């Protein structure tokens, strides 16, 4: 079942890309007590994700924070090393990357997709959400192949 507005984030282990190396975090603990702009992409370094999705959140980071967002989090079904490298290459210190290497988080929120036709296997869909103290306040799930409602610009209009 897909997560909905008003739902608490389910328990799942994510891996934070840090300068000291990968650090496991529990979703229920990580998202507690703060307002987070979360975006999910099918894969780091993929065309739309690198050309539009991540750059939009980098560009709009200060605007999001001015609207009450404490942290901006990007996630994908990749390992923490790839997520860290992607943030170093195209992101910023304003973005925290949380790797969902086994798609545990994507499965827990009911937002997986089958990318095996592209050689990618099971992935998370393209989506964004505003999470306030672990509860979903906004949820924006893209139609396959689209990039509209999960953008930083769209999220800014919701805050």
mmCIF file of C-alpha atoms in Angstrom:
data_model
loop_
_atom_site.group_PDB
_atom_site.id
_atom_site.type_symbol
_atom_site.label_atom_id
_atom_site.label_comp_id
_atom_site.label_asym_id
_atom_site.label_seq_id
_atom_site.Cartn_x
_atom_site.Cartn_y
_atom_site.Cartn_z
ATOM 1 C CA UNK A 1 0.000 0.000 0.000
ATOM 2 C CA UNK A 2 1.290 3.459 -0.895
ATOM 3 C CA UNK A 3 1.923 5.924 1.906
ATOM 4 C CA UNK A 4 -0.510 8.850 2.104
ATOM 5 C CA UNK A 5 -0.603 12.362 3.480
ATOM 6 C CA UNK A 6 -1.110 12.113 7.237
ATOM 7 C CA UNK A 7 0.711 8.778 7.547
ATOM 8 C CA UNK A 8 3.768 8.328 9.734
ATOM 9 C CA UNK A 9 6.851 7.171 7.857
ATOM 10 C CA UNK A 10 7.317 3.416 8.242
ATOM 11 C CA UNK A 11 10.379 1.877 9.795
ATOM 12 C CA UNK A 12 13.204 1.333 7.328
ATOM 13 C CA UNK A 13 16.977 1.450 7.426
ATOM 14 C CA UNK A 14 18.688 3.993 5.197
ATOM 15 C CA UNK A 15 22.394 4.715 4.912
ATOM 16 C CA UNK A 16 23.654 8.269 5.244
ATOM 17 C CA UNK A 17 26.599 9.226 3.079
ATOM 18 C CA UNK A 18 29.069 11.015 5.385
ATOM 19 C CA UNK A 19 32.674 12.163 5.099
ATOM 20 C CA UNK A 20 33.566 9.428 7.605
ATOM 21 C CA UNK A 21 31.813 6.745 5.574
ATOM 22 C CA UNK A 22 28.373 5.113 5.505
ATOM 23 C CA UNK A 23 26.206 5.513 8.621
ATOM 24 C CA UNK A 24 23.012 3.498 9.080
ATOM 25 C CA UNK A 25 19.975 5.480 10.212
ATOM 26 C CA UNK A 26 16.434 4.445 11.071
ATOM 27 C CA UNK A 27 13.752 6.435 9.249
ATOM 28 C CA UNK A 28 11.586 6.826 12.363
ATOM 29 C CA UNK A 29 14.471 8.355 14.301
ATOM 30 C CA UNK A 30 16.031 10.333 11.472
ATOM 31 C CA UNK A 31 12.868 12.211 10.482
ATOM 32 C CA UNK A 32 11.683 12.833 14.059
ATOM 33 C CA UNK A 33 11.565 16.385 15.376
ATOM 34 C CA UNK A 34 12.243 18.238 12.130
ATOM 35 C CA UNK A 35 10.650 19.317 8.873
ATOM 36 C CA UNK A 36 12.266 17.603 5.890
ATOM 37 C CA UNK A 37 11.956 18.124 2.148
ATOM 38 C CA UNK A 38 12.554 14.613 0.804
ATOM 39 C CA UNK A 39 13.011 13.767 -2.849
ATOM 40 C CA UNK A 40 13.483 10.341 -4.370
ATOM 41 C CA UNK A 41 14.942 9.562 -7.769
ATOM 42 C CA UNK A 42 15.233 6.270 -9.672
ATOM 43 C CA UNK A 43 19.024 6.551 -9.642
ATOM 44 C CA UNK A 44 21.932 8.845 -8.947
ATOM 45 C CA UNK A 45 23.707 10.108 -12.076
ATOM 46 C CA UNK A 46 20.734 9.226 -14.306
ATOM 47 C CA UNK A 47 19.802 11.876 -16.906
ATOM 48 C CA UNK A 48 16.687 13.588 -15.489
ATOM 49 C CA UNK A 49 17.856 13.130 -11.913
ATOM 50 C CA UNK A 50 21.195 14.810 -12.586
ATOM 51 C CA UNK A 51 20.048 17.449 -15.070
ATOM 52 C CA UNK A 52 16.862 18.593 -13.309
ATOM 53 C CA UNK A 53 15.894 16.959 -10.029
ATOM 54 C CA UNK A 54 18.991 17.371 -7.841
ATOM 55 C CA UNK A 55 19.955 20.769 -9.336
ATOM 56 C CA UNK A 56 16.492 22.128 -8.536
ATOM 57 C CA UNK A 57 16.844 21.248 -4.858
ATOM 58 C CA UNK A 58 20.374 22.675 -4.785
ATOM 59 C CA UNK A 59 19.191 25.908 -6.403
ATOM 60 C CA UNK A 60 16.094 26.232 -4.179
ATOM 61 C CA UNK A 61 17.689 25.091 -0.893
ATOM 62 C CA UNK A 62 17.677 28.539 0.720
ATOM 63 C CA UNK A 63 14.100 29.186 -0.420
ATOM 64 C CA UNK A 64 12.956 25.869 1.073
ATOM 65 C CA UNK A 65 14.715 26.632 4.350
ATOM 66 C CA UNK A 66 13.153 30.095 4.415
ATOM 67 C CA UNK A 67 9.750 28.340 4.257
ATOM 68 C CA UNK A 68 10.515 26.290 7.366
ATOM 69 C CA UNK A 69 12.355 23.247 6.008
ATOM 70 C CA UNK A 70 15.085 22.112 8.406
ATOM 71 C CA UNK A 71 16.756 19.610 6.088
ATOM 72 C CA UNK A 72 16.682 18.544 2.441
ATOM 73 C CA UNK A 73 17.151 14.820 1.858
ATOM 74 C CA UNK A 74 17.715 12.999 -1.416
ATOM 75 C CA UNK A 75 17.296 9.247 -1.700
ATOM 76 C CA UNK A 76 17.679 6.604 -4.377
ATOM 77 C CA UNK A 77 18.148 2.861 -4.636
ATOM 78 C CA UNK A 78 21.914 3.191 -4.767
ATOM 79 C CA UNK A 79 24.649 2.571 -2.216
ATOM 80 C CA UNK A 80 25.963 5.297 0.096
ATOM 81 C CA UNK A 81 29.215 5.639 -1.869
ATOM 82 C CA UNK A 82 27.340 6.418 -5.092
ATOM 83 C CA UNK A 83 25.004 8.814 -3.298
ATOM 84 C CA UNK A 84 27.963 10.573 -1.684
ATOM 85 C CA UNK A 85 29.785 10.837 -5.014
ATOM 86 C CA UNK A 86 26.645 12.217 -6.681
ATOM 87 C CA UNK A 87 26.268 14.867 -3.995
ATOM 88 C CA UNK A 88 29.968 15.766 -4.305
ATOM 89 C CA UNK A 89 29.668 16.007 -8.093
ATOM 90 C CA UNK A 90 26.356 17.832 -8.453
ATOM 91 C CA UNK A 91 24.841 18.481 -5.031
ATOM 92 C CA UNK A 92 25.739 20.695 -2.122
ATOM 93 C CA UNK A 93 26.222 20.773 1.629
ATOM 94 C CA UNK A 94 22.530 21.730 1.803
ATOM 95 C CA UNK A 95 21.532 18.224 0.680
ATOM 96 C CA UNK A 96 21.776 15.081 2.808
ATOM 97 C CA UNK A 97 21.940 11.877 0.810
ATOM 98 C CA UNK A 98 20.298 8.776 2.263
ATOM 99 C CA UNK A 99 20.996 5.605 0.308
ATOM 100 C CA UNK A 100 18.231 3.022 -0.033
ATOM 101 C CA UNK A 101 20.485 0.300 -1.411
ATOM 102 C CA UNK A 102 18.058 -2.587 -0.994
ATOM 103 C CA UNK A 103 14.917 -0.533 -1.763
ATOM 104 C CA UNK A 104 13.715 -1.103 1.811
ATOM 105 C CA UNK A 105 12.461 2.470 2.204
ATOM 106 C CA UNK A 106 10.879 2.571 -1.283
ATOM 107 C CA UNK A 107 9.091 -0.704 -0.524
ATOM 108 C CA UNK A 108 8.010 0.452 2.930
ATOM 109 C CA UNK A 109 6.354 3.573 1.486
ATOM 110 C CA UNK A 110 4.907 1.585 -1.424
ATOM 111 C CA UNK A 111 6.700 3.559 -4.133
ATOM 112 C CA UNK A 112 8.841 1.076 -6.036
ATOM 113 C CA UNK A 113 9.124 0.671 -9.777
ATOM 114 C CA UNK A 114 10.511 -2.006 -12.054
ATOM 115 C CA UNK A 115 13.492 -0.598 -13.944
ATOM 116 C CA UNK A 116 14.667 -3.965 -15.249
ATOM 117 C CA UNK A 117 13.826 -2.925 -18.814
ATOM 118 C CA UNK A 118 16.676 -0.427 -18.432
ATOM 119 C CA UNK A 119 18.975 -2.837 -16.579
ATOM 120 C CA UNK A 120 18.263 -1.117 -13.264
ATOM 121 C CA UNK A 121 16.153 -3.708 -11.400
ATOM 122 C CA UNK A 122 13.872 -2.622 -8.583
ATOM 123 C CA UNK A 123 14.055 1.123 -7.900
ATOM 124 C CA UNK A 124 12.217 3.849 -6.070
ATOM 125 C CA UNK A 125 9.804 5.941 -8.094
ATOM 126 C CA UNK A 126 10.408 9.625 -8.672
ATOM 127 C CA UNK A 127 8.603 11.439 -5.872
ATOM 128 C CA UNK A 128 8.936 14.094 -3.223
ATOM 129 C CA UNK A 129 7.362 14.614 0.158
ATOM 130 C CA UNK A 130 7.355 17.068 3.002
ATOM 131 C CA UNK A 131 7.815 15.161 6.243
ATOM 132 C CA UNK A 132 7.135 16.966 9.516
ATOM 133 C CA UNK A 133 8.216 15.113 12.675
ATOM 134 C CA UNK A 134 7.976 11.802 10.815
ATOM 135 C CA UNK A 135 4.510 12.467 9.355
ATOM 136 C CA UNK A 136 3.897 13.006 5.632
ATOM 137 C CA UNK A 137 2.416 16.487 5.056
ATOM 138 C CA UNK A 138 2.756 16.564 1.255
ATOM 139 C CA UNK A 139 3.270 13.713 -1.212
ATOM 140 C CA UNK A 140 4.058 14.228 -4.884
ATOM 141 C CA UNK A 141 4.400 11.088 -7.017
ATOM 142 C CA UNK A 142 5.354 11.413 -10.668
ATOM 143 C CA UNK A 143 3.703 9.520 -13.480
ATOM 144 C CA UNK A 144 6.224 7.248 -15.252
ATOM 145 C CA UNK A 145 8.609 9.337 -17.352
ATOM 146 C CA UNK A 146 7.377 12.671 -15.952
ATOM 147 C CA UNK A 147 9.184 15.340 -13.966
ATOM 148 C CA UNK A 148 6.686 17.914 -12.735
ATOM 149 C CA UNK A 149 5.229 17.461 -9.257
ATOM 150 C CA UNK A 150 8.350 16.169 -7.490
ATOM 151 C CA UNK A 151 10.440 19.254 -8.247
ATOM 152 C CA UNK A 152 11.735 21.744 -5.683
ATOM 153 C CA UNK A 153 9.715 24.463 -7.424
ATOM 154 C CA UNK A 154 6.469 22.522 -6.990
ATOM 155 C CA UNK A 155 7.283 21.820 -3.349
ATOM 156 C CA UNK A 156 7.939 25.505 -2.688
ATOM 157 C CA UNK A 157 4.380 26.231 -3.821
ATOM 158 C CA UNK A 158 3.089 23.740 -1.244
ATOM 159 C CA UNK A 159 4.881 25.280 1.738
#
